[in-house]
């Protein structure tokens, strides 16, 4: 495998973890978050500092998971206080705050970011394998949650919190759980990203990246794990395959997002299901 | 104490309106209470306070002797309370069956961690199908809840309330908007619920049905209890009669 292929596959793995974890928050539990990049970044910085400090890969992964989810639970508390549409605005704010804050912090490398992050010692192919294993684990967790009573309760909370409460479901606890799990995984993706690039700056975690992640979720089909996996892989490859898409990334993803919402709100998952059902019927 | 539900001096004010002005009563286990009163008397407000959807300015709410005044709705449901909404609120994008299954699995959903550790739904599906048959929704299991006509949605509300194994069930106008046949079916269902030992508190404008099935009437007017007791005796009370005539409710009830 060429170095280029390894790097593309690694990025796909990281984006799959990010999109699938965002889908847990926004797809399963209905809490629109447009700041997933911030939790990704928090994990990346936590892992980078741990690697620079002690060079331990397992510790760096744990630090990334915990940092992502602590920040996530804090933002989750905001979701208990505000209406869903306002939550979207709040999370955008969190993303801008994160990037603005990191840029001004000398201990986080400021504008220059953190470079020279020690290598994991696994080599590029080893890193890629690790990323793919974590991506597979994330997909498995997502499929499991969706089938469990937790996923069931998430859907209820996402559709109507008041009605969920009359069935004895404490919406607040479930929203915090969704944020806690989803952002821990975003933190994990950040850690893997730091291992992969060995160099991070705040710009990699900006709001535009968060919008791209949301585009993956919506285009894949809100709530559908496999749809989101396919969309994450496809939307990562698209800019590589087509030069134009790379140059007009925001325009293309934004356009696709609007098109899907207008024409096929169920995304790829619903389209696939329709085709499948139609061909099965006589 | 055998009161499953007890209110002590409950009061709430919305701006200039004292919607509930010091209401106290206790409901014994197994009773069937009609909560009536003219429009704007405070019936829905009182139900919402009992359910924990509104915090009272003063007073206490107890369920089986336990003070739940500070508890959220979900916690009260776990103490044996169930309610139906005056305006129906099914999970529209779930099937009819799933709407009830979710309630029937209340033991698994008590907290997210517990919910995460459980997958199996077979028993809850059976239970939900039974409840649906009981309220007359057999055969609609696979339909999307949002596609049901109003009469069936009202029954789905009752089915969901039953799924959480309640001791007390609060029904806010379960007959409103139903035609005559649908209404009498719904009344039958409610009577069956009571026959199974569940305490019922029913808010209803249809006085004819209320007189027929309730064993006790509590009359609210301007946020206060103005009558409480055996239905016939209460309705014969001139104060109750005046409140209704004053609000033009006799015509409404007979319509
Ligand atoms: N959220 C609110 N804000 C302000 N005023 C309210 C609110 N809810 C109820 N009220 C007022 O409180 C009073 C009692 O209303 P409530 O809905 O409890 O009456 P009700 O007995 O259920 O009437 P109906 O028979 O019409 O359903 C009314 O004067 C109403 O306008
Ligand atoms: Mg009312």
XYZ file of C-alpha atoms and ligand atoms in Angstrom:
569
model
C 0.000 0.000 0.000
C 1.324 3.434 -0.859
C 1.835 6.079 1.808
C -0.956 8.070 0.138
C -3.433 5.200 0.367
C -2.543 4.603 3.995
C -3.106 8.245 4.831
C -6.470 8.357 3.006
C -7.698 5.230 4.751
C -6.562 6.611 8.109
C -8.517 9.821 7.512
C -11.583 7.852 6.459
C -11.358 5.848 9.697
C -11.132 9.015 11.784
C -14.035 10.656 9.946
C -16.147 7.519 10.368
C -15.602 7.669 14.149
C -16.508 11.372 14.135
C -19.624 11.054 11.993
C -20.921 7.947 13.764
C -20.399 9.568 17.177
C -22.146 12.769 16.051
C -24.986 10.588 14.812
C -25.421 9.238 18.346
C -26.004 12.761 19.646
C -27.939 14.303 16.761
C -29.380 11.228 15.051
C -30.313 8.940 17.921
C -31.066 11.527 20.592
C -32.146 14.479 18.418
C -29.743 17.004 19.969
C -28.415 19.091 17.077
C -24.727 19.740 17.647
C -22.797 21.886 15.191
C -19.687 21.970 17.325
C -18.437 18.392 17.111
C -15.074 19.717 15.894
C -14.439 21.220 19.340
C -14.597 17.828 21.079
C -12.450 16.337 18.317
C -9.938 19.121 18.929
C -10.041 18.765 22.717
C -9.156 15.086 22.334
C -6.372 15.883 19.863
C -4.772 18.440 22.172
C -5.115 16.176 25.210
C -3.445 13.300 23.360
C -0.731 15.567 21.914
C 0.172 16.951 25.357
C 0.204 13.456 26.848
C 2.473 12.178 24.070
C 4.825 15.131 24.457
C 4.774 14.662 28.243
C 5.217 10.923 28.623
C 4.969 9.249 25.222
C 2.442 6.642 26.334
C -0.081 5.770 23.616
C -2.662 4.114 25.916
C -2.516 7.079 28.321
C -2.896 9.503 25.420
C -5.994 7.621 24.229
C -7.531 7.669 27.698
C -6.743 11.384 28.054
C -8.396 12.066 24.670
C -11.543 10.111 25.581
C -11.899 11.769 28.977
C -11.203 15.317 27.784
C -13.697 14.979 24.941
C -16.416 13.662 27.201
C -15.870 16.157 30.039
C -16.275 19.025 27.596
C -19.227 17.146 26.097
C -21.035 16.706 29.394
C -20.562 20.411 30.151
C -22.144 21.305 26.818
C -24.721 18.581 27.486
C -25.820 20.494 30.574
C -26.535 23.416 28.276
C -28.786 21.121 26.253
C -30.901 20.613 29.372
C -31.553 24.341 29.560
C -32.149 25.393 25.966
C -34.550 24.459 23.187
C -33.248 22.209 20.417
C -32.875 24.942 17.794
C -31.035 27.141 20.240
C -28.743 24.250 21.124
C -27.447 24.324 17.530
C -26.466 27.971 18.038
C -24.906 27.199 21.429
C -22.741 24.433 20.002
C -21.591 26.684 17.144
C -20.560 29.149 19.838
C -18.674 26.431 21.701
C -16.766 25.580 18.524
C -15.730 29.197 17.934
C -14.818 29.618 21.605
C -12.672 26.504 21.480
C -10.713 27.608 18.436
C -10.401 31.179 19.740
C -9.243 29.964 23.149
C -6.670 27.477 21.847
C -5.136 30.050 19.482
C -4.348 32.343 22.423
C -2.845 29.713 24.721
C 0.942 29.536 24.771
C 0.896 26.128 26.491
C -1.155 24.785 23.570
C 1.239 26.217 21.028
C -0.954 29.220 20.164
C -1.346 29.925 16.458
C 1.518 27.567 15.645
C -0.134 24.520 17.196
C 1.764 21.566 18.559
C 4.364 20.028 16.282
C 6.818 17.214 16.772
C 4.318 14.998 18.584
C 6.264 11.790 19.361
C 5.453 8.886 17.051
C 3.414 5.970 18.368
C 6.087 3.555 17.198
C 3.531 1.576 15.201
C 4.487 3.069 11.857
C 2.009 4.498 9.336
C 0.473 1.113 8.548
C 0.255 0.252 12.244
C -1.465 3.561 13.001
C -3.906 2.930 10.179
C -4.715 -0.514 11.574
C -5.271 0.941 15.031
C -7.561 3.626 13.580
C -9.547 1.033 11.636
C -9.930 -1.146 14.724
C -11.268 1.800 16.722
C -13.566 2.740 13.837
C -14.922 -0.819 13.759
C -15.436 -0.738 17.527
C -17.276 2.589 17.231
C -19.564 1.196 14.534
C -20.236 -1.896 16.641
C -21.040 0.247 19.694
C -23.357 2.429 17.635
C -25.232 -0.579 16.248
C -25.491 -2.038 19.734
C -26.801 1.192 21.285
C -29.345 1.556 18.514
C -30.778 -1.882 19.316
C -30.633 -1.483 23.095
C -33.207 0.127 25.345
C -30.890 3.126 25.475
C -31.287 3.687 21.743
C -35.031 3.226 22.097
C -35.198 5.842 24.849
C -32.910 8.167 22.816
C -35.405 8.095 19.950
C -38.244 8.904 22.343
C -36.345 11.844 23.830
C -35.453 13.079 20.341
C -39.088 13.000 19.225
C -40.918 14.394 22.265
C -39.355 14.956 25.681
C -42.697 15.617 27.340
C -44.201 12.371 26.111
C -41.023 10.519 27.121
C -41.367 11.893 30.652
C -44.890 10.496 30.940
C -43.385 7.058 30.264
C -40.953 7.528 33.135
C -37.978 8.493 30.961
C -35.688 11.128 32.434
C -34.784 13.062 29.279
C -31.998 15.011 30.932
C -30.070 11.900 31.925
C -30.366 10.488 28.407
C -29.237 13.717 26.760
C -26.189 13.825 29.010
C -25.468 10.188 28.190
C -25.681 10.896 24.456
C -23.332 13.857 24.767
C -20.992 11.974 27.088
C -20.621 8.956 24.808
C -20.617 10.851 21.497
C -18.036 13.408 22.599
C -15.793 10.794 24.244
C -15.608 9.117 20.836
C -14.927 12.479 19.158
C -12.082 12.921 21.652
C -10.806 9.467 20.735
C -10.844 10.443 17.056
C -8.842 13.539 18.021
C -6.241 11.402 19.736
C -5.929 9.148 16.692
C -5.618 12.229 14.499
C -2.757 13.539 16.638
C -0.972 10.175 16.300
C -1.545 10.251 12.566
C -0.385 13.804 11.752
C 2.046 14.347 14.672
C 1.209 18.010 14.193
C -1.986 19.847 15.127
C -3.295 23.398 14.888
C -6.637 24.784 16.002
C -7.765 25.344 12.405
C -8.255 21.614 11.855
C -11.114 21.672 14.383
C -13.062 24.687 13.220
C -16.773 25.197 12.662
C -16.498 24.421 8.951
C -15.219 20.967 9.808
C -18.165 20.511 12.180
C -20.562 21.418 9.369
C -18.868 18.830 7.162
C -19.439 16.201 9.856
C -23.089 17.189 10.094
C -23.293 16.904 6.293
C -22.019 13.326 6.564
C -24.717 12.501 9.132
C -27.547 14.118 7.179
C -26.469 12.773 3.802
C -25.969 9.302 5.239
C -29.380 9.389 6.851
C -29.986 10.815 10.326
C -29.998 7.944 12.806
C -28.698 5.268 10.410
C -25.263 3.987 11.432
C -24.434 2.307 8.107
C -25.730 5.230 6.066
C -23.489 7.563 8.032
C -20.471 5.262 7.612
C -20.956 5.216 3.834
C -21.430 8.981 3.684
C -18.354 9.605 5.853
C -16.197 7.462 3.580
C -17.722 8.931 0.403
C -17.454 12.551 1.483
C -13.845 12.018 2.562
C -12.930 10.539 -0.827
C -14.867 13.032 -2.940
C -12.449 15.978 -2.516
C -9.556 13.615 -3.236
C -11.154 12.330 -6.428
C -12.491 15.598 -7.753
C -10.302 18.648 -7.696
C -13.258 21.021 -7.930
C -14.820 19.607 -4.769
C -11.581 20.167 -2.917
C -11.440 23.794 -4.004
C -15.082 24.465 -3.135
C -15.449 22.100 -0.192
C -17.832 24.242 1.856
C -19.940 25.103 -1.184
C -20.270 21.474 -2.273
C -20.968 20.032 1.181
C -23.316 22.870 2.068
C -25.119 22.407 -1.245
C -25.403 18.645 -0.766
C -26.695 19.197 2.753
C -29.463 21.506 1.574
C -30.329 19.246 -1.365
C -30.678 16.173 0.852
C -32.772 18.010 3.439
C -35.069 19.345 0.685
C -35.326 16.269 -1.531
C -34.514 13.197 0.554
C -34.709 13.918 4.273
C -33.940 10.272 5.081
C -30.580 10.499 3.312
C -28.781 7.571 1.676
C -30.229 5.101 4.182
C -33.819 5.932 3.201
C -33.010 5.909 -0.536
C -31.379 2.525 -0.200
C -34.325 1.216 1.777
C -36.805 2.492 -0.822
C -34.942 0.876 -3.699
C -34.572 -2.355 -1.755
C -38.232 -2.509 -0.798
C -39.363 -1.643 -4.303
C -37.280 -4.358 -5.947
C -38.525 -6.894 -3.439
C -42.164 -6.167 -4.060
C -43.623 -7.986 -7.071
C -52.298 6.029 55.179
C -54.291 4.533 52.336
C -54.448 7.681 50.205
C -52.646 7.028 46.912
C -52.798 10.707 46.046
C -52.895 13.609 48.450
C -52.823 17.375 47.882
C -52.234 19.853 50.707
C -52.865 23.546 50.113
C -51.696 23.509 46.500
C -51.651 26.930 44.838
C -50.279 28.479 41.658
C -50.562 31.907 40.110
C -50.027 32.867 36.439
C -49.403 36.607 36.320
C -52.666 38.108 37.523
C -54.608 34.829 37.559
C -54.726 32.715 40.722
C -55.318 29.530 38.710
C -55.274 27.237 41.763
C -56.024 28.836 45.115
C -55.287 26.369 47.896
C -56.611 22.952 46.933
C -56.489 20.020 49.364
C -57.942 16.574 48.951
C -56.974 12.931 49.275
C -57.872 10.129 46.889
C -58.211 6.654 48.388
C -56.808 3.601 46.690
C -59.248 2.129 44.184
C -61.460 5.204 43.984
C -62.856 6.693 40.785
C -62.846 10.467 41.031
C -64.362 12.880 38.551
C -62.656 16.289 38.552
C -65.085 18.736 36.997
C -65.695 22.445 36.740
C -66.416 25.158 34.202
C -63.883 26.192 31.534
C -60.856 27.822 33.086
C -61.649 26.417 36.541
C -58.093 25.083 36.842
C -58.604 21.364 36.158
C -55.776 20.953 33.639
C -53.522 23.134 35.766
C -54.176 20.916 38.785
C -53.503 17.755 36.756
C -50.261 19.293 35.508
C -49.212 20.087 39.081
C -49.981 16.532 40.204
C -47.989 15.186 37.250
C -45.020 17.444 37.936
C -45.338 19.387 34.684
C -45.867 22.556 36.745
C -44.325 23.536 40.092
C -46.897 24.911 42.566
C -46.091 28.189 44.372
C -47.270 26.566 47.600
C -48.512 23.244 48.913
C -47.446 19.623 48.728
C -48.238 16.681 46.469
C -47.944 13.164 47.926
C -48.120 9.807 46.184
C -48.812 6.888 48.545
C -47.614 9.060 51.400
C -44.337 10.091 49.739
C -43.816 13.805 49.157
C -43.075 14.211 45.428
C -43.523 17.999 45.224
C -39.907 18.474 44.159
C -39.764 15.504 41.793
C -39.847 15.621 38.000
C -42.579 13.911 35.998
C -40.476 10.843 35.153
C -39.770 10.199 38.838
C -43.481 10.451 39.698
C -44.333 7.997 36.943
C -41.915 5.610 38.611
C -43.870 6.058 41.827
C -47.029 4.741 40.205
C -48.513 7.778 38.471
C -49.642 7.781 34.855
C -51.338 10.437 32.787
C -52.844 11.078 29.406
C -52.467 14.477 27.792
C -55.482 16.627 26.956
C -53.847 17.112 23.556
C -52.556 13.727 22.343
C -48.779 13.306 22.076
C -47.828 9.948 20.591
C -44.313 9.367 19.237
C -45.539 9.919 15.708
C -42.618 8.312 13.931
C -42.762 5.123 15.979
C -45.183 2.292 15.417
C -48.232 2.004 17.634
C -46.708 -1.088 19.212
C -43.367 0.608 19.946
C -45.175 3.509 21.626
C -46.510 1.054 24.190
C -43.429 -1.203 24.317
C -41.359 1.772 25.440
C -43.700 2.314 28.382
C -43.776 -1.389 29.203
C -39.977 -1.371 29.438
C -39.962 1.301 32.145
C -37.845 -0.948 34.371
C -35.025 -0.879 31.804
C -35.219 2.832 31.079
C -34.915 3.988 34.716
C -31.426 5.237 33.860
C -29.316 5.313 30.683
C -26.703 2.898 31.977
C -29.268 0.242 32.812
C -30.919 0.818 29.430
C -27.586 0.288 27.694
C -27.218 -3.161 29.240
C -30.527 -4.534 27.969
C -31.499 -5.576 24.449
C -34.340 -8.064 24.742
C -37.857 -6.728 24.093
C -39.889 -9.884 23.608
C -41.735 -9.780 26.918
C -42.522 -6.080 26.587
C -43.813 -6.642 23.052
C -46.207 -9.315 24.271
C -47.326 -7.112 27.129
C -47.817 -4.138 24.784
C -49.849 -6.219 22.334
C -52.077 -7.331 25.215
C -52.662 -3.750 26.349
C -53.423 -2.637 22.791
C -55.989 -5.401 22.434
C -57.478 -4.365 25.757
C -58.034 -0.742 24.677
C -59.397 -1.854 21.319
C -56.350 -1.109 19.188
C -55.628 -4.709 18.213
C -54.571 -4.874 14.552
C -52.969 -1.405 14.483
C -49.641 -2.528 16.010
C -47.532 -2.019 12.890
C -48.960 1.355 11.853
C -47.112 4.588 12.473
C -48.668 6.263 15.508
C -48.857 9.563 13.620
C -51.135 8.000 11.007
C -53.927 7.033 13.445
C -57.215 8.956 13.504
C -57.874 10.996 16.660
C -60.195 8.437 18.238
C -57.480 5.796 18.101
C -54.764 8.198 19.254
C -56.816 8.906 22.367
C -56.905 5.186 23.060
C -53.194 4.935 22.415
C -52.698 7.559 25.145
C -54.582 5.297 27.552
C -52.614 2.245 26.396
C -49.307 4.007 27.032
C -50.466 5.129 30.453
C -51.390 1.531 31.321
C -48.021 0.233 30.143
C -46.171 1.755 33.103
C -48.243 -0.326 35.583
C -49.733 2.689 37.357
C -51.512 2.831 40.700
C -53.167 6.129 39.830
C -54.071 7.268 36.363
C -54.898 10.889 35.517
C -57.072 11.271 32.432
C -57.461 14.792 31.057
C -60.533 14.857 28.803
C -60.068 11.416 27.257
C -63.448 11.735 25.522
C -63.025 15.185 23.986
C -63.274 15.159 20.200
C -64.594 11.604 20.032
C -67.878 10.716 18.366
C -70.589 8.929 20.301
C -69.481 5.354 19.508
C -65.808 6.102 20.118
C -66.644 7.834 23.386
C -68.656 4.956 24.764
C -65.878 2.514 23.830
C -63.377 4.744 25.608
C -65.610 4.892 28.697
C -65.805 1.112 28.679
C -62.009 0.899 28.570
C -61.682 3.337 31.461
C -64.200 1.355 33.516
C -62.162 -1.804 32.863
C -58.994 -0.034 33.970
C -60.696 0.882 37.226
C -62.033 -2.656 37.636
C -58.423 -3.871 37.631
C -57.793 -1.928 40.827
C -56.233 1.205 39.329
C -57.284 4.479 40.936
C -58.714 6.868 38.350
C -58.889 10.667 38.324
C -60.941 11.779 35.358
C -61.278 15.326 34.027
C -64.259 15.462 31.728
C -66.848 17.919 30.446
C -69.318 15.240 29.456
C -71.299 15.310 32.718
C -73.620 12.519 31.658
C -70.704 10.065 31.391
C -69.064 11.468 34.506
C -72.229 10.911 36.579
C -72.481 7.410 35.210
C -68.999 6.128 36.002
C -67.506 8.232 38.820
C -67.916 7.295 42.459
C -66.862 10.676 43.774
C -66.947 14.163 42.280
C -64.636 17.043 43.046
C -65.845 20.340 41.629
C -63.388 23.152 40.953
C -64.305 26.751 40.336
C -61.854 29.645 40.112
C -59.124 27.388 41.407
C -61.008 26.307 44.529
C -62.852 23.149 45.521
C -66.537 24.059 45.815
C -67.966 20.560 46.016
C -66.660 17.140 46.958
C -68.504 13.889 47.589
C -71.050 11.483 46.223
C -71.891 12.590 42.640
C -75.655 13.035 43.050
C -75.323 14.898 46.338
C -72.644 17.165 44.872
C -74.679 17.996 41.786
C -77.701 18.778 43.949
C -75.683 21.364 45.898
C -76.883 24.868 44.965
C -73.326 26.296 45.109
C -72.200 23.828 42.446
C -75.272 24.499 40.381
C -74.680 28.263 40.559
C -71.070 27.922 39.447
C -72.138 25.984 36.393
C -75.067 28.235 35.531
C -72.872 31.269 36.122
C -70.355 29.941 33.631
C -73.047 28.764 31.229
C -71.865 25.215 31.710
C -75.205 23.463 31.989
C -75.804 24.113 28.328
C -72.288 22.910 27.505
C -72.762 19.711 29.475
C -76.068 18.896 27.880
C -74.891 19.642 24.377
N -49.471 28.612 31.280
C -50.419 29.504 31.643
N -50.134 30.818 31.679
C -51.073 31.705 32.069
N -52.316 31.382 32.440
C -52.651 30.077 32.414
C -51.726 29.067 32.016
N -52.344 27.862 32.089
C -53.593 28.121 32.525
N -53.787 29.440 32.720
C -55.015 30.057 33.244
O -55.359 29.366 34.422
C -56.754 29.166 34.494
C -57.080 27.684 34.598
O -56.806 27.038 33.344
P -56.962 25.493 33.096
O -56.445 25.207 31.756
O -56.371 24.769 34.241
O -58.537 25.307 33.127
P -59.394 24.019 32.824
O -60.264 23.843 34.013
O -58.556 22.880 32.424
O -60.265 24.522 31.612
P -60.817 23.697 30.329
O -62.081 23.076 30.816
O -61.092 24.782 29.356
O -59.796 22.736 29.883
C -57.360 29.847 33.267
O -57.744 31.140 33.647
C -56.188 29.886 32.310
O -56.333 30.999 31.445
Mg -58.328 21.639 30.647
